[in-house]
CSV table of C-alpha atoms in Angstrom, one decimal:
chain,number,residue,atom,x,y,z
Q,28,MET,CA,-31.2,0.1,140.0
Q,29,TYR,CA,-31.2,1.0,136.3
Q,30,ILE,CA,-28.4,-1.6,135.7
Q,31,ILE,CA,-30.7,-4.3,137.2
Q,32,LYS,CA,-33.5,-3.2,134.8
Q,33,VAL,CA,-31.1,-3.3,131.8
Q,34,PHE,CA,-29.9,-6.8,132.8
Q,35,THR,CA,-33.5,-8.0,133.2
Q,36,LEU,CA,-34.4,-6.6,129.7
Q,37,ILE,CA,-31.4,-8.3,128.2
Q,38,LEU,CA,-32.5,-11.7,129.6
Q,39,LEU,CA,-36.0,-11.2,128.2
Q,40,LEU,CA,-34.5,-10.4,124.8
Q,41,PHE,CA,-32.6,-13.6,124.7
Q,42,THR,CA,-35.7,-15.5,125.8
Q,43,ILE,CA,-37.6,-14.1,122.8
Q,44,LEU,CA,-34.7,-14.9,120.4
Q,45,SER,CA,-34.9,-18.6,121.6
Q,46,CYS,CA,-38.7,-19.1,121.1
Q,47,ASP,CA,-39.1,-21.0,117.8
Q,48,ASP,CA,-42.9,-21.0,117.8
Q,49,LEU,CA,-43.2,-17.2,117.5
Q,50,SER,CA,-43.8,-15.9,114.0
Q,51,ARG,CA,-40.9,-14.1,112.5
Q,52,LYS,CA,-42.9,-10.9,112.3
Q,53,LYS,CA,-43.8,-10.9,116.0
Q,54,HIS,CA,-40.3,-12.0,116.9
Q,55,ASN,CA,-38.8,-9.0,115.2
Q,56,SER,CA,-41.3,-6.6,116.7
Q,57,ASP,CA,-40.8,-7.8,120.2
Q,58,ALA,CA,-37.1,-7.9,119.9
Q,59,GLN,CA,-36.9,-4.4,118.6
Q,60,HIS,CA,-39.2,-3.2,121.4
Q,61,LEU,CA,-36.9,-4.7,124.0
Q,62,ILE,CA,-33.8,-3.2,122.3
Q,63,ASP,CA,-35.5,0.2,122.4
Q,64,SER,CA,-36.4,-0.3,126.0
Q,65,ILE,CA,-32.8,-1.3,126.9
Q,66,HIS,CA,-31.5,1.8,125.1
Q,67,LYS,CA,-33.9,4.1,127.0
Q,68,GLU,CA,-33.0,2.6,130.4
Q,69,TRP,CA,-29.3,2.8,129.6
Q,70,GLU,CA,-29.7,6.4,128.4
Q,71,LYS,CA,-31.7,7.3,131.6
Q,72,GLY,CA,-28.9,5.8,133.7
Q,73,LEU,CA,-26.2,7.8,131.9
Q,74,ILE,CA,-28.1,11.0,132.3
Q,75,LYS,CA,-28.7,10.2,136.0
Q,76,ASP,CA,-25.1,9.4,136.6
Q,77,SER,CA,-23.9,12.5,134.8
Q,78,ILE,CA,-26.2,14.7,136.9
Q,79,THR,CA,-25.3,12.9,140.2
Q,80,LEU,CA,-21.5,13.3,139.5
Q,81,ALA,CA,-21.9,17.0,138.6
Q,82,ASN,CA,-24.1,17.8,141.6
Q,83,LYS,CA,-21.3,16.4,143.8
Q,84,GLY,CA,-18.9,18.6,142.0
Q,85,GLU,CA,-17.0,15.6,140.7
Q,86,LEU,CA,-15.6,14.4,137.4
Q,87,PRO,CA,-13.6,11.2,136.8
Q,88,ALA,CA,-10.0,11.8,138.0
Q,89,VAL,CA,-8.5,11.0,134.6
Q,90,GLU,CA,-10.7,13.6,132.9
Q,91,LYS,CA,-10.0,16.2,135.5
Q,92,GLY,CA,-6.3,15.6,135.0
Q,93,ASP,CA,-6.6,16.0,131.3
Q,94,LEU,CA,-8.3,19.4,131.8
Q,95,ALA,CA,-5.1,20.8,133.4
Q,96,THR,CA,-3.0,20.1,130.3
Q,97,HIS,CA,-5.7,21.1,127.8
Q,98,PRO,CA,-4.8,24.3,125.9
Q,99,PHE,CA,-8.2,25.8,126.7
Q,100,TYR,CA,-9.4,24.3,130.0
Q,101,GLY,CA,-5.9,24.5,131.4
Q,102,TYR,CA,-6.2,28.3,131.5
Q,103,TYR,CA,-9.3,28.0,133.8
Q,104,ILE,CA,-8.4,25.0,135.9
Q,105,ASN,CA,-7.3,27.2,138.9
Q,106,LYS,CA,-10.0,29.8,138.5
Q,107,THR,CA,-13.4,29.8,140.1
Q,108,VAL,CA,-16.5,31.9,139.4
Q,109,THR,CA,-16.7,35.3,141.0
Q,110,THR,CA,-20.4,35.6,141.8
Q,111,PHE,CA,-22.0,39.0,141.3
Q,112,ARG,CA,-25.4,40.1,142.7
Q,113,ILE,CA,-27.4,40.8,139.6
Q,114,SER,CA,-31.1,41.4,140.0
Q,115,CYS,CA,-33.3,39.5,137.7
Q,116,ASN,CA,-35.2,42.7,137.2
Q,117,SER,CA,-32.1,44.7,136.1
Q,118,THR,CA,-31.3,45.8,132.6
Q,119,PHE,CA,-28.4,43.4,132.4
Q,120,ASP,CA,-27.9,42.1,128.9
Q,121,TYR,CA,-26.0,38.9,128.9
Q,122,ALA,CA,-25.6,38.9,125.1
Q,123,LYS,CA,-23.5,42.1,125.3
Q,124,SER,CA,-21.7,41.4,128.6
Q,125,ARG,CA,-18.4,39.8,127.5
Q,126,ASN,CA,-17.9,38.7,131.1
Q,127,VAL,CA,-18.2,35.0,131.9
Q,128,ASP,CA,-18.6,35.5,135.7
Q,129,SER,CA,-21.5,38.0,135.2
Q,130,MET,CA,-23.3,35.7,132.8
Q,131,LEU,CA,-22.9,32.7,135.1
Q,132,SER,CA,-24.2,34.9,138.0
Q,133,TYR,CA,-27.3,35.6,135.9
Q,134,LEU,CA,-27.9,31.9,135.2
Q,135,ASN,CA,-31.0,31.5,137.4
Q,136,CYS,CA,-32.7,34.6,136.1
Q,137,ILE,CA,-33.3,32.9,132.7
Q,138,LYS,CA,-36.4,30.7,132.6
Q,139,ASP,CA,-37.2,29.6,129.0
Q,140,LYS,CA,-35.1,27.0,127.4
Q,141,GLN,CA,-34.1,28.9,124.2
Q,142,SER,CA,-32.8,31.8,126.2
Q,143,ARG,CA,-30.9,29.4,128.5
Q,144,VAL,CA,-29.3,27.7,125.5
Q,145,ASN,CA,-28.3,31.1,124.1
Q,146,LEU,CA,-26.8,32.2,127.4
Q,147,LEU,CA,-24.7,29.0,127.7
Q,148,ARG,CA,-23.6,29.3,124.1
Q,149,ILE,CA,-22.4,32.9,124.7
Q,150,ILE,CA,-20.6,31.8,127.8
Q,151,LEU,CA,-18.6,29.3,125.8
Q,152,ILE,CA,-17.9,31.8,123.1
Q,153,THR,CA,-16.7,34.4,125.6
Q,154,ALA,CA,-14.6,32.0,127.6
Q,155,THR,CA,-12.9,30.9,124.4
Q,156,TYR,CA,-12.4,34.5,123.3
Q,157,ASP,CA,-10.8,35.4,126.7
Q,158,GLN,CA,-8.3,32.6,126.5
Q,159,SER,CA,-7.6,33.2,122.8
Q,160,ARG,CA,-7.0,36.9,123.4
Q,161,LEU,CA,-3.8,35.9,125.3
Q,162,GLU,CA,-2.3,34.3,122.2
Q,163,ASP,CA,0.4,36.5,120.7
Q,164,SER,CA,-0.1,34.8,117.4
Q,165,LEU,CA,-3.7,36.3,117.2
Q,166,ARG,CA,-2.7,39.9,118.1
Q,167,PHE,CA,-3.2,40.9,114.5
Q,168,LEU,CA,-7.0,40.4,114.9
Q,169,SER,CA,-9.1,43.1,116.6
Q,170,ASP,CA,-11.3,42.2,119.5
Q,171,SER,CA,-14.5,42.3,117.5
Q,172,GLN,CA,-13.0,40.2,114.6
Q,173,LEU,CA,-11.7,37.5,116.9
Q,174,TYR,CA,-15.0,37.3,118.8
Q,175,ARG,CA,-17.0,37.1,115.6
Q,176,MET,CA,-14.8,34.3,114.2
Q,177,ILE,CA,-15.1,32.2,117.4
Q,178,THR,CA,-18.9,32.7,117.3
Q,179,TYR,CA,-18.9,30.9,113.9
Q,180,ALA,CA,-17.3,27.8,115.5
Q,181,TYR,CA,-19.7,27.6,118.5
Q,182,ASN,CA,-22.8,27.9,116.3
Q,183,GLN,CA,-22.2,24.5,114.7
Q,184,ASP,CA,-25.3,22.3,114.7
Q,185,ILE,CA,-24.2,19.1,116.5
Q,186,LEU,CA,-26.7,16.5,117.6
Q,187,SER,CA,-27.2,16.8,121.4
Q,188,ASP,CA,-29.6,14.9,123.6
Q,189,ALA,CA,-29.8,17.8,126.1
Q,190,LEU,CA,-30.8,20.3,123.4
Q,191,GLU,CA,-33.3,17.9,121.7
Q,192,SER,CA,-34.9,16.9,124.9
Q,193,ASN,CA,-38.4,18.2,125.7
Q,194,GLY,CA,-38.4,16.6,129.2
Q,195,PRO,CA,-36.7,17.4,132.5
Q,196,GLU,CA,-33.2,16.4,131.3
Q,197,PHE,CA,-32.2,19.8,130.1
Q,198,ASP,CA,-33.5,21.6,133.2
Q,199,SER,CA,-31.7,19.2,135.4
Q,200,LEU,CA,-28.4,19.7,133.6
Q,201,TYR,CA,-28.9,23.4,133.6
Q,202,GLN,CA,-29.4,23.5,137.4
Q,203,THR,CA,-26.3,21.4,137.7
Q,204,ILE,CA,-24.2,24.4,136.6
Q,205,SER,CA,-25.5,26.4,139.6
Q,206,SER,CA,-24.7,23.5,141.9
Q,207,LEU,CA,-21.1,23.4,140.6
Q,208,MET,CA,-20.8,27.1,141.2
Q,209,THR,CA,-22.2,26.7,144.8
Q,210,LYS,CA,-19.5,24.1,145.4
Q,211,ASN,CA,-16.9,26.6,144.2
Q,212,GLU,CA,-15.8,24.2,141.5
Q,213,SER,CA,-13.1,25.1,138.9
Q,214,LYS,CA,-14.3,27.1,135.9
Q,215,ALA,CA,-12.6,24.4,133.8
Q,216,VAL,CA,-15.1,21.8,135.2
Q,217,ILE,CA,-18.1,24.2,134.7
Q,218,LEU,CA,-17.1,25.0,131.1
Q,219,THR,CA,-16.4,21.3,130.3
Q,220,PHE,CA,-19.9,20.4,131.6
Q,221,ILE,CA,-21.5,23.1,129.4
Q,222,ASN,CA,-19.4,22.2,126.4
Q,223,ASP,CA,-19.8,18.4,126.7
Q,224,SER,CA,-23.1,17.7,128.4
Q,225,ILE,CA,-25.2,20.5,126.9
Q,226,PHE,CA,-23.8,21.1,123.4
Q,227,ASN,CA,-22.0,17.8,122.7
Q,228,TYR,CA,-18.9,19.8,121.6
Q,229,TYR,CA,-16.5,17.1,123.0
Q,230,TYR,CA,-14.0,17.5,120.1
Q,231,MET,CA,-14.3,21.2,119.5
Q,232,THR,CA,-11.2,22.7,117.8
Q,233,VAL,CA,-10.7,26.3,116.6
Q,234,GLU,CA,-7.6,27.1,114.5
Q,235,PHE,CA,-6.3,30.1,112.6
Q,236,SER,CA,-3.7,30.2,109.9
Q,237,LEU,CA,-2.2,32.7,107.4
Q,238,PRO,CA,-1.6,30.7,104.2
Q,239,THR,CA,-0.3,33.6,102.2
Q,240,LYS,CA,-0.4,37.4,101.9
Q,241,ASN,CA,-3.6,39.0,103.1
Q,242,ILE,CA,-5.4,35.7,103.6
Q,243,LEU,CA,-6.7,34.3,106.9
Q,244,MET,CA,-8.1,30.8,107.2
Q,245,LEU,CA,-10.4,29.9,110.1
Q,246,HIS,CA,-10.8,26.1,110.6
Q,247,TYR,CA,-13.2,24.7,113.2
Q,248,ASN,CA,-14.6,21.3,114.0
Q,249,ALA,CA,-17.0,20.5,116.8
Q,250,ALA,CA,-17.5,16.7,116.2
Q,251,GLY,CA,-13.9,15.7,115.5
Q,252,MET,CA,-14.7,14.1,112.1
Q,253,ALA,CA,-13.8,15.1,108.6
Q,254,GLY,CA,-17.4,15.6,107.7
Q,255,SER,CA,-18.0,18.2,110.4
Q,256,ALA,CA,-15.0,20.3,109.5
Q,257,GLU,CA,-15.7,23.8,108.3
Q,258,LYS,CA,-13.3,26.4,106.8
Q,259,ARG,CA,-13.8,30.1,106.2
Q,260,TYR,CA,-11.5,32.4,104.4
Q,261,PHE,CA,-10.9,36.1,105.0
Q,262,LEU,CA,-9.2,38.8,103.0
Q,263,LYS,CA,-7.3,41.6,104.8
Q,264,GLN,CA,-8.6,45.0,103.9
Q,265,GLY,CA,-6.8,47.7,105.8
Q,266,TYR,CA,-7.0,46.6,109.4
Q,267,ASN,CA,-10.0,44.4,108.9
Q,268,TYR,CA,-10.6,40.9,107.6
Q,269,LYS,CA,-13.6,40.5,105.3
Q,270,GLU,CA,-15.0,37.1,104.7
Q,271,LEU,CA,-14.5,35.8,101.2
Q,272,ASN,CA,-17.4,34.5,99.3
Q,273,LEU,CA,-16.1,32.0,96.7
Q,274,THR,CA,-19.5,31.0,95.5
Q,275,SER,CA,-19.1,32.5,92.0
Q,276,ILE,CA,-15.7,30.9,91.4
Q,277,ILE,CA,-16.8,27.5,92.8
Q,278,SER,CA,-20.0,27.5,90.7
Q,279,ILE,CA,-17.9,28.0,87.5
Q,280,VAL,CA,-15.4,25.3,88.6
Q,281,ASP,CA,-18.1,22.8,89.5
Q,282,LYS,CA,-19.8,23.1,86.1
Q,283,LYS,CA,-16.6,22.8,84.1
Q,284,MET,CA,-15.2,19.9,86.1
Q,285,THR,CA,-18.5,18.0,85.9
Q,286,LYS,CA,-18.1,18.1,82.1
Q,287,ILE,CA,-14.5,16.9,82.3
Q,288,ALA,CA,-15.2,14.1,84.8
Q,289,LYS,CA,-18.4,13.2,83.1
Q,290,GLU,CA,-20.1,12.9,86.5
Q,291,ASP,CA,-21.1,15.3,89.2
Q,292,ALA,CA,-18.1,17.1,90.5
Q,293,SER,CA,-17.7,19.8,93.2
Q,294,ALA,CA,-15.0,21.8,95.0
Q,295,ASP,CA,-14.6,20.6,98.6
Q,296,THR,CA,-13.7,23.7,100.6
Q,297,ASP,CA,-14.8,22.3,104.0
Q,298,ARG,CA,-12.9,19.1,104.2
Q,299,PHE,CA,-9.9,20.3,102.2
Q,300,GLU,CA,-8.4,23.7,102.5
Q,301,GLY,CA,-8.0,25.9,99.5
Q,302,LEU,CA,-4.4,26.5,98.6
Q,303,PHE,CA,-3.7,30.2,98.3
Q,304,THR,CA,-0.5,31.7,96.9
Q,305,TRP,CA,0.3,35.4,96.3
Q,306,ASN,CA,1.9,36.0,92.9
Q,307,GLU,CA,3.9,39.2,93.2
Q,308,LYS,CA,4.6,39.5,89.5
Q,309,LYS,CA,1.0,39.1,88.5
Q,310,GLY,CA,-0.3,41.1,91.5
Q,311,MET,CA,-3.1,38.5,92.2
Q,312,HIS,CA,-3.8,35.4,94.1
Q,313,GLN,CA,-3.4,31.9,92.8
Q,314,LEU,CA,-6.0,29.5,94.2
Q,315,GLU,CA,-6.1,25.7,94.1
Q,316,LEU,CA,-9.3,23.8,95.0
Q,317,PHE,CA,-9.7,20.0,95.5
Q,318,ILE,CA,-12.5,18.4,93.5
Q,319,GLN,CA,-14.7,15.6,94.6
Q,320,VAL,CA,-16.7,13.4,92.2
Q,321,SER,CA,-19.9,11.5,93.0
Q,322,SER,CA,-18.3,8.0,92.4
Q,323,GLY,CA,-15.2,8.7,94.5
Q,324,ALA,CA,-14.3,8.4,98.1
Q,325,SER,CA,-14.8,11.6,100.2
Q,326,CYS,CA,-11.4,11.1,101.7
Q,327,CYS,CA,-9.5,11.3,98.4
Q,328,PRO,CA,-10.6,13.9,95.8
Q,329,PRO,CA,-9.3,12.8,92.4
Q,330,TYR,CA,-8.8,16.3,90.9
Q,331,ILE,CA,-7.4,19.7,91.8
Q,332,VAL,CA,-8.0,22.9,89.9
Q,333,GLN,CA,-5.8,25.9,89.7
Q,334,LEU,CA,-6.8,29.5,88.8
Q,335,TYR,CA,-5.8,33.1,89.2
Q,336,THR,CA,-8.2,35.8,90.6
Q,337,LYS,CA,-8.0,39.5,91.5
Q,338,ASP,CA,-11.3,39.8,93.3
Q,339,PHE,CA,-12.2,36.2,94.4
Q,340,LYS,CA,-15.4,36.5,92.3
Q,341,THR,CA,-14.0,36.1,88.8
Q,342,ILE,CA,-11.4,33.9,87.2
Q,343,GLU,CA,-8.6,35.4,85.1
Q,344,PRO,CA,-9.0,34.4,81.5
Q,345,SER,CA,-6.9,31.4,80.4
Q,346,SER,CA,-5.8,30.7,84.0
Q,347,LEU,CA,-8.1,27.8,84.8
Q,348,LYS,CA,-6.4,24.4,84.8
Q,349,TYR,CA,-6.9,21.0,86.3
Q,350,ALA,CA,-4.7,18.0,87.3
Q,351,THR,CA,-5.1,14.7,89.1
Q,352,THR,CA,-4.1,14.6,92.8
Q,353,GLN,CA,-1.6,11.7,92.5
Q,354,HIS,CA,1.4,14.1,93.1
Q,355,PHE,CA,0.1,14.7,96.7
Q,356,SER,CA,0.5,11.0,97.7
Q,357,ASP,CA,3.6,10.3,95.5
Q,358,SER,CA,6.3,13.1,95.4
Q,359,THR,CA,8.0,11.4,92.4
Q,360,ILE,CA,4.9,12.2,90.2
Q,361,LYS,CA,4.8,15.6,88.7
Q,362,PRO,CA,1.4,17.1,88.1
Q,363,VAL,CA,0.3,17.5,84.5
Q,364,TRP,CA,-1.9,20.6,84.3
Q,365,LYS,CA,-4.4,20.7,81.5
Q,366,ASP,CA,-6.2,23.9,80.4
Q,367,ILE,CA,-10.0,24.2,81.0
Q,368,ARG,CA,-11.8,26.1,78.4
């Protein structure tokens, strides 16, 4: 039915566009009104179709097939929810549960929207943690450290119609999750629905790397675009990893490079990872940061700075240098490092 409405609105739009005797102002106003109406009708149809498919426990075959080979959803594709009888009047604390089945069993006890959003977010975090805990490459992280780092990723602020809606859309989508559980649907399908339809985390990635001695880099991206990429750095201290705060160093670098570039310049530590190297002889870390300028393209920072630091708060005297980034795109070019005073 909504397709018929959309088609009718499109015909009306073309009618307006062909009427020469309308004033330009009224023409633009009416046309924009129809475009907005078309968008709303289309959006309603998409939401309706999404809810209908989910209530039937269905997803497009191609998408369901993709879930089986996905590194995260593949782990849950053959698992279903074990439902527990949890009284809504109990002292159950979903925020501390760390059990996806228990949290999903408590779903209908939550009534206000904000608490529902919090519950669904924690379900995604916990499910990701459970799957990540199986990775041998992450064994060096304690349970609490790994959980905390995954929490950073799933608290990214990505635009979502479901979260922004003040109408019945969110409630309908929320109830769909219970429907999927009732139909004994795969956990992979349920988690996909929460991830995609509620939070709009279609392209979520969470990656860990150890660039050099005692440094851990966490890289996550919920929107799949360079502008939404975020990176955090951690320094190993004993058995723990403490997040590095590079604000002091970056502030110094930004001021000095702004003078050199003669325009606003800033270190881009989100889009481009910092290059850490451990210098055994000096007993300190070397750090390289890519520098963006206001007139440049965000894809291609023109400068890179190099420095030594012992505490990641201060820069070792006479160690701060800069060069252009041409050597990264052309290996025949050797960087020319210039001192920064």
